[in-house]
Amino acid sequence: MANVAKFNREDVIRKAMLLFWEKGFNGASTRDLQQAIDMRPGSIYAAFGSKEKLYSEALECYSKEMSDILMRHIAEQRSPLAGLERFFQNVVVDQRDSNPSEVCMLVKTLSEVNEQHPDLLQLSRELLKRTEDRFTDILQLALKQGELAGHPDPRMIAKQLQVQMIGLRIYMKTSGNMASVSELIAGLFKSISTRSDLN
Amino acid sequence: MANVAKFNREDVIRKAMLLFWEKGFNGASTRDLQQAIDMRPGSIYAAFGSKEKLYSEALECYSKEMSDILMRHIAEQRSPLAGLERFFQNVVVDQRDSNPSEVCMLVKTLSEVNEQHPDLLQLSRELLKRTEDRFTDILQLALKQGELAGHPDPRMIAKQLQVQMIGLRIYMKTSGNMASVSELIAGLFKSISTRSDLN
DNA sequence: TTATATTTTGAGCAATTGCTCAAAATTAAA
DNA sequence: TTTAATTTTGAGCAATTGCTCAAAATATAA
C-alpha cells in the first residue's frame, strides 16, 4: 500500500531542480513551481513538506547528475586527467547554452541563501565537499599513472580544480568568450600534467 | 533649488550597498531597505526611482570600494605582484568575517539576477571587466619590472586572476579553511612570479 | 512676515508570497 | 458492489512585496 502516489517523484524533483537552478530559491515562486512540475499546492506540500525541503531534494538531484557526467567522462577518456579536462570543457563551455544557468547550482545556493535556511547552506557545502573528494580520487589515480607533474599532492590539486571550476563557470557567464575560457582550461591542465600533448 | 536634499546621498548608497551585498536583490525587501538607510518609501523613490536603480548605484559603490582597496595595496607594497598578492589575501581571507558576505557582490548579482533585470546583468559584467582591465594594467607593470615568469601575457594572466579571485572567495565560504586558501593564494602567485621569496 | 518651492512622511493599494484545509476524486480492500 | 483509505484539488488566508500619492513638514525667497 505504500507509495501509491500517482506522480513520478524523481521526474518531479528533476523538473523542480531545473526551475530552481534557473531562478534561484527566492526567484522561483511556488506558483512557478506548481506550473513547472504540474502539481497543485496541496499535493506538493503533502509530498515534500516545504519549498525548502523540495529545494534540498533538487540540490541532491543536481549534484548526482553532475557526478554522473564527471564519471562518464572519466570512463570515456583514455586517462583520468584527460577525462577531467574533457569534463571541464564540457561543463564550462559546451553545456553553457543548454543549462538553465551557467552558474553551478551549488554555488548559486551558497551565494544566495543565508542563515535563515541553514539546512540549504550546509547541504550545498557538503555536496561541494563531495565533489572535491571525487576530484581527489581521480587525481590519486592520475598520480599512480604518472600523469601529474612536479611534486603533486592530489588533495591540494583537487582544491585548485574546485576553485577553477567555480571561477571558470562564472567567468564564462561574465565574458561570454568561449575561446578564452577554453584556453584557460587547456592551460590549467597543461600546468598540472606531465604530458605535453594536451589539446 | 538644486540639491537641497537633507540626506547624504553617498552615505545612503553605501548603507544600501551593505544590505544588498548581505541579502541579495530579491532577499532584501524595500522595508529592510527603509530601515537600513532610514528613509521613507516616498523619499527613496523620489531620489532613486526604483529598487533596481538603487541597486545599480550600490553596485557601483561596491566596485569603487574594491578598486580603492586594490590600489591601496598596490601603493603600499614593494612591487605590483606583491601588492596583488596582499590584495588577494586581504579580500579572500582577512576580510572574510567583516564583510556582509564572503562572496563578491558582482558575482552574487550575476548569479542571482536574470533577464528580468538586464541593466543589472550588464552593469555587473561591465564592472567585472573593469577589474580585469585593472589587473591587466598592474601585470603590465609587473612585466616591465621583470616580475613575471615564463612567457607572460598580462591579459591572459589577468583572466586567470579574475577566475581565481571569484573561485577562491566562494571556496572560502564553502570550506571555511583559511590555511588551505592562504596556501592556494601563495601557490598561485608563486607560479606566475619569478621571485622565490613570496610570502 | 508671507508666499512659494521643495522634501519628507506614512497610510495604504494592488499584486504576490508560502502555504492550509475541507471537499472532491481516485484507488485499493472487502 | 460497498466501504475505507489515500491522493488530488483549488479556493483562499494571512503576510509580504514594490511602490504611489495626498498631506504635512521644512526650507528658501520676497
XYZ file of C-alpha atoms (C1' of nucleotides) in Angstrom:
458
model
C 0.000 0.000 0.000
C 2.970 2.265 0.490
C 3.756 4.608 -2.313
C 0.558 4.638 -4.307
C 1.429 8.121 -5.464
C 0.429 8.892 -8.988
C 3.253 11.246 -9.846
C 6.786 10.145 -10.622
C 8.826 11.503 -7.732
C 12.199 11.542 -9.497
C 10.702 13.221 -12.516
C 9.071 15.912 -10.438
C 12.230 16.604 -8.450
C 14.234 16.926 -11.637
C 11.764 19.435 -13.072
C 11.870 21.379 -9.814
C 15.664 21.258 -9.958
C 15.715 22.798 -13.443
C 13.426 25.615 -12.314
C 15.331 26.319 -9.093
C 18.626 26.195 -10.966
C 17.324 28.797 -13.382
C 15.589 31.170 -10.985
C 17.156 30.519 -7.603
C 15.436 29.816 -4.294
C 13.854 33.241 -3.832
C 13.363 33.830 -7.546
C 11.248 30.738 -8.108
C 7.808 31.247 -6.606
C 5.566 28.409 -5.521
C 3.276 29.247 -8.459
C 6.208 28.870 -10.862
C 6.891 25.572 -9.175
C 3.289 24.381 -9.457
C 3.366 25.054 -13.162
C 6.786 23.521 -13.729
C 6.007 20.235 -12.007
C 2.247 20.248 -12.787
C 1.089 19.671 -9.247
C -1.320 21.591 -7.017
C -0.093 23.156 -3.736
C -1.810 20.557 -1.549
C -0.043 17.669 -3.261
C 3.302 19.428 -3.266
C 3.230 20.154 0.451
C 1.934 16.665 1.257
C 4.806 15.129 -0.701
C 7.690 17.457 0.125
C 6.761 19.413 3.253
C 8.029 22.835 2.245
C 9.654 24.806 -0.533
C 12.954 24.488 1.306
C 12.776 20.695 1.545
C 11.907 20.368 -2.118
C 14.875 22.599 -2.895
C 17.073 20.256 -0.863
C 15.971 17.295 -2.932
C 16.538 19.337 -6.078
C 20.084 20.109 -4.932
C 20.861 16.441 -4.409
C 19.431 15.662 -7.827
C 21.663 18.319 -9.386
C 24.719 17.036 -7.592
C 24.072 13.475 -8.675
C 23.652 14.486 -12.313
C 26.926 16.404 -12.271
C 28.654 13.479 -10.644
C 27.301 11.141 -13.322
C 28.579 13.429 -16.056
C 32.019 13.520 -14.427
C 32.195 9.747 -14.133
C 31.015 9.288 -17.692
C 33.846 11.495 -18.969
C 36.403 9.677 -16.842
C 35.213 6.353 -18.224
C 35.170 7.539 -21.822
C 38.562 9.222 -21.896
C 41.904 7.478 -22.211
C 43.230 8.691 -18.851
C 41.963 10.244 -15.608
C 43.429 13.649 -16.373
C 42.123 13.654 -19.937
C 38.703 12.755 -18.533
C 38.850 15.633 -16.072
C 39.838 18.069 -18.779
C 37.002 16.917 -21.050
C 34.631 17.267 -18.086
C 35.766 20.853 -17.545
C 35.440 21.766 -21.222
C 32.062 20.073 -21.403
C 30.517 21.657 -18.307
C 32.029 25.136 -18.606
C 31.976 25.670 -22.357
C 29.889 23.095 -24.251
C 26.875 22.959 -21.928
C 26.817 26.701 -21.435
C 23.686 27.286 -23.521
C 21.714 24.142 -22.768
C 21.727 24.523 -18.992
C 19.177 26.593 -17.059
C 22.051 28.676 -15.734
C 25.743 28.931 -16.499
C 26.488 29.047 -12.780
C 26.820 25.858 -10.706
C 23.608 25.361 -8.752
C 25.513 24.604 -5.545
C 27.376 27.875 -5.891
C 24.169 29.759 -6.655
C 22.685 28.347 -3.474
C 25.726 29.148 -1.380
C 25.742 32.651 -2.786
C 22.019 33.379 -2.416
C 20.996 31.625 0.751
C 21.695 32.931 4.258
C 21.347 31.732 7.828
C 17.559 31.731 7.508
C 17.967 28.420 5.699
C 20.866 26.717 7.445
C 19.987 23.310 6.030
C 20.445 24.529 2.466
C 23.770 26.141 3.336
C 25.031 23.002 4.985
C 23.824 20.747 2.203
C 25.437 22.746 -0.588
C 28.669 22.842 1.381
C 28.554 19.083 1.851
C 27.816 18.387 -1.805
C 30.681 20.643 -2.888
C 32.938 18.802 -0.485
C 31.877 15.525 -2.083
C 32.848 16.855 -5.500
C 36.256 17.815 -4.170
C 36.661 14.320 -2.748
C 35.765 12.842 -6.119
C 38.381 15.064 -7.753
C 40.895 13.839 -5.195
C 40.167 10.184 -6.011
C 40.581 10.807 -9.728
C 43.835 12.705 -9.179
C 45.100 9.891 -6.973
C 44.524 7.621 -9.929
C 46.278 10.045 -12.248
C 49.206 10.151 -9.838
C 49.545 6.378 -9.921
C 49.588 6.523 -13.701
C 52.323 9.157 -13.612
C 50.164 11.866 -15.127
C 50.874 14.556 -12.540
C 53.870 16.855 -12.915
C 56.057 18.309 -10.184
C 55.589 17.293 -6.560
C 51.917 16.529 -6.778
C 49.539 16.485 -3.823
C 46.178 15.186 -5.115
C 44.221 16.781 -2.262
C 45.711 20.196 -2.963
C 45.255 19.915 -6.720
C 41.636 18.894 -6.102
C 41.129 22.145 -4.209
C 42.681 24.049 -7.091
C 40.367 22.341 -9.553
C 37.373 23.114 -7.394
C 38.324 26.799 -7.256
C 38.855 26.803 -11.020
C 35.585 25.036 -11.829
C 33.662 27.559 -9.750
C 35.548 30.555 -11.092
C 35.533 29.457 -14.712
C 31.780 28.946 -14.902
C 31.097 32.388 -13.517
C 33.803 33.911 -15.681
C 32.163 32.235 -18.670
C 28.903 33.984 -17.811
C 30.743 37.278 -17.362
C 32.762 37.340 -20.531
C 30.898 35.036 -22.913
C 34.280 34.476 -24.537
C 34.360 30.741 -25.235
C 37.776 30.783 -26.880
C 39.475 32.459 -23.918
C 37.857 30.133 -21.436
C 38.837 27.061 -23.440
C 42.357 28.381 -23.488
C 42.267 28.903 -19.713
C 41.146 25.305 -19.190
C 43.803 23.965 -21.547
C 46.471 25.995 -19.758
C 45.281 24.791 -16.395
C 45.606 21.132 -17.288
C 48.860 21.679 -19.083
C 50.269 23.125 -15.884
C 49.439 20.099 -13.772
C 50.132 17.397 -16.355
C 53.338 15.648 -17.351
C 52.086 15.159 -20.882
C 52.657 17.852 -23.464
C 50.030 16.746 -25.981
C 47.015 18.006 -24.079
C 44.604 19.573 -26.512
C 16.927 74.934 -5.802
C 19.320 72.304 -6.911
C 20.286 69.675 -4.400
C 18.687 70.839 -1.188
C 18.368 67.214 -0.145
C 18.747 66.612 3.528
C 20.188 63.124 3.402
C 23.764 62.336 2.438
C 23.457 60.519 -0.855
C 26.800 58.700 -0.717
C 26.157 57.594 2.818
C 22.731 56.229 1.955
C 24.002 54.378 -1.107
C 26.760 52.802 0.934
C 24.291 51.587 3.568
C 22.070 50.203 0.821
C 25.106 48.505 -0.688
C 25.930 46.747 2.582
C 22.353 45.486 2.876
C 22.110 44.338 -0.749
C 25.515 42.671 -0.520
C 24.336 40.740 2.508
C 20.847 39.758 1.380
C 20.917 39.978 -2.404
C 18.493 41.754 -4.705
C 15.468 39.557 -4.041
C 16.413 38.857 -0.444
C 16.464 42.498 0.617
C 12.924 43.854 0.794
C 12.055 47.502 0.457
C 11.150 47.514 4.175
C 14.626 46.196 5.030
C 15.989 48.952 2.852
C 13.881 51.657 4.511
C 15.202 50.595 7.876
C 18.820 50.294 6.747
C 19.011 53.728 5.173
C 16.443 55.381 7.467
C 14.302 56.833 4.728
C 10.594 56.551 3.970
C 9.403 54.980 0.689
C 8.357 58.289 -0.845
C 11.816 59.796 -0.387
C 13.560 56.690 -1.602
C 11.579 56.507 -4.809
C 11.872 60.249 -5.387
C 15.639 60.026 -5.028
C 16.422 56.733 -6.748
C 13.442 55.811 -8.932
C 13.254 52.099 -8.171
C 14.761 49.294 -6.164
C 16.673 48.241 -9.260
C 18.200 51.674 -9.840
C 19.263 51.956 -6.211
C 20.837 48.513 -6.529
C 22.754 49.761 -9.567
C 24.196 52.631 -7.569
C 25.027 50.233 -4.771
C 26.903 48.020 -7.238
C 28.994 50.939 -8.448
C 29.727 51.904 -4.859
C 30.872 48.342 -4.120
C 33.059 48.241 -7.192
C 34.681 51.553 -6.345
C 35.463 50.442 -2.794
C 37.066 47.237 -4.033
C 39.066 49.190 -6.562
C 40.267 51.559 -3.855
C 41.365 48.634 -1.706
C 43.267 47.143 -4.634
C 45.048 50.393 -5.418
C 45.902 50.941 -1.780
C 47.589 47.549 -1.588
C 49.486 48.200 -4.808
C 50.722 51.502 -3.426
C 51.691 50.073 -0.058
C 53.563 47.003 -1.277
C 57.074 46.936 -2.623
C 56.091 45.653 -6.075
C 52.979 45.234 -8.254
C 52.854 41.476 -7.814
C 53.379 41.677 -4.062
C 50.554 44.220 -3.935
C 48.271 41.915 -5.882
C 49.040 39.001 -3.603
C 48.367 41.084 -0.491
C 45.107 42.220 -2.076
C 44.071 38.606 -2.636
C 44.986 37.551 0.895
C 43.239 40.577 2.328
C 39.977 40.262 0.406
C 39.648 36.478 0.417
C 40.977 35.613 3.859
C 41.390 38.617 6.156
C 38.127 40.415 5.355
C 36.116 37.208 5.376
C 34.320 37.936 8.658
C 33.975 41.697 8.494
C 32.163 41.788 5.141
C 28.389 41.387 4.765
C 29.056 38.364 2.561
C 32.112 36.314 1.679
C 31.028 36.296 -1.958
C 31.888 39.164 -4.315
C 28.803 41.341 -4.743
C 29.238 41.481 -8.513
C 29.301 37.689 -8.634
C 26.273 37.450 -6.362
C 24.414 39.754 -8.718
C 25.490 37.871 -11.820
C 24.465 34.632 -10.175
C 21.100 35.760 -8.818
C 19.758 38.145 -11.401
C 18.195 37.090 -14.690
C 16.946 38.705 -17.884
C 14.156 40.441 -15.966
C 16.804 42.937 -14.881
C 19.083 43.266 -17.913
C 20.609 46.512 -16.641
C 21.921 44.833 -13.511
C 23.350 41.950 -15.532
C 25.093 44.293 -17.925
C 26.413 46.528 -15.154
C 27.921 43.703 -13.122
C 29.534 42.343 -16.285
C 30.988 45.736 -17.066
C 32.313 46.283 -13.563
C 33.942 42.843 -13.570
C 35.507 43.676 -16.912
C 36.900 46.851 -15.387
C 38.512 44.853 -12.603
C 40.110 42.581 -15.165
C 41.444 45.613 -17.007
C 42.898 46.952 -13.772
C 44.589 43.586 -13.199
C 45.995 43.793 -16.702
C 47.492 47.228 -16.071
C 49.129 46.062 -12.869
C 50.511 42.961 -14.544
C 51.854 45.083 -17.381
C 53.740 46.998 -14.742
C 54.958 43.774 -13.160
C 56.122 42.614 -16.562
C 58.194 45.752 -17.056
C 59.799 45.170 -13.680
C 60.633 41.575 -14.647
C 58.352 40.045 -12.047
C 56.538 37.657 -14.370
C 57.940 34.190 -15.072
C 57.744 32.207 -18.298
C 56.300 33.745 -21.449
C 53.911 36.086 -19.748
C 50.826 37.575 -21.366
C 49.400 40.146 -18.917
C 45.915 39.998 -20.438
C 45.782 36.217 -20.065
C 47.164 36.246 -16.532
C 44.593 38.904 -15.630
C 41.853 36.497 -16.749
C 43.410 33.780 -14.613
C 43.497 36.083 -11.606
C 39.883 37.044 -12.161
C 38.846 33.382 -12.270
C 40.868 32.702 -9.139
C 39.517 35.678 -7.194
C 35.959 34.594 -7.937
C 36.591 30.927 -7.213
C 38.655 31.493 -4.087
C 36.087 33.679 -2.358
C 33.341 31.146 -2.907
C 35.658 28.303 -1.961
C 36.462 30.186 1.236
C 32.756 30.278 2.064
C 32.463 26.585 1.255
C 35.356 25.226 3.209
C 36.000 27.828 5.892
C 39.592 26.566 5.820
C 41.692 29.717 5.978
C 45.022 27.904 5.975
C 44.265 25.973 2.781
C 43.037 29.045 0.993
C 46.099 31.050 2.019
C 48.213 28.244 0.688
C 46.277 28.272 -2.587
C 46.864 32.004 -2.982
C 50.560 31.678 -2.170
C 50.880 28.843 -4.695
C 49.074 30.840 -7.335
C 51.422 33.804 -7.081
C 54.479 31.605 -6.819
C 53.504 30.019 -10.115
C 53.355 33.312 -12.005
C 56.259 35.048 -10.304
C 59.965 34.981 -10.983
C 60.753 35.602 -7.345
C 61.027 32.695 -4.955
C 60.625 34.636 -1.722
C 56.891 35.245 -1.988
C 55.159 35.062 1.340
C 6.485 88.029 7.871
C 4.228 85.903 3.898
C 4.368 83.229 -0.194
C 6.400 79.694 -2.890
C 9.014 75.767 -3.732
C 10.994 71.525 -2.107
C 11.274 67.438 0.723
C 9.526 64.065 3.833
C 6.051 61.358 5.586
C 3.388 57.075 6.104
C -1.166 55.151 5.227
C -2.286 52.045 2.173
C -3.025 49.795 -2.686
C -2.805 46.064 -5.851
C -0.139 42.133 -6.619
C 2.330 38.270 -4.991
C 4.129 35.268 -1.462
C 4.295 30.451 1.026
C 1.093 27.569 2.489
C -3.586 25.293 4.572
C -7.532 22.505 4.507
C -12.167 20.899 3.579
C -14.162 18.843 -0.218
C -13.890 16.060 -4.413
C -11.742 12.396 -6.968
C -9.378 8.259 -7.135
C -7.637 3.972 -5.573
C -7.435 -0.345 -3.025
C -9.650 -3.760 0.097
C -13.585 -6.441 1.473
C -20.586 -3.775 -5.291
C -19.774 -1.222 -0.877
C -16.571 0.678 2.232
C -12.499 2.654 3.745
C -8.150 4.711 2.884
C -5.455 7.632 0.088
C -4.473 11.358 -3.131
C -5.599 15.481 -5.605
C -7.756 19.689 -5.999
C -8.049 24.721 -5.813
C -10.259 28.452 -3.294
C -8.370 31.356 -0.421
C -5.823 33.111 4.011
C -2.554 35.915 6.322
C 1.667 38.011 5.438
C 4.708 40.436 2.493
C 6.000 42.627 -1.793
C 7.329 47.049 -4.631
C 5.553 51.245 -4.923
C 2.149 55.679 -5.035
C 0.416 59.958 -3.617
C -2.017 63.427 -0.971
C -0.950 65.717 3.035
C 2.352 67.525 6.382
C 6.778 69.448 7.327
C 10.549 72.086 6.111
C 13.392 75.213 3.568
C 14.022 79.298 0.567
C 12.736 83.826 -1.473
C 10.498 88.150 -1.401
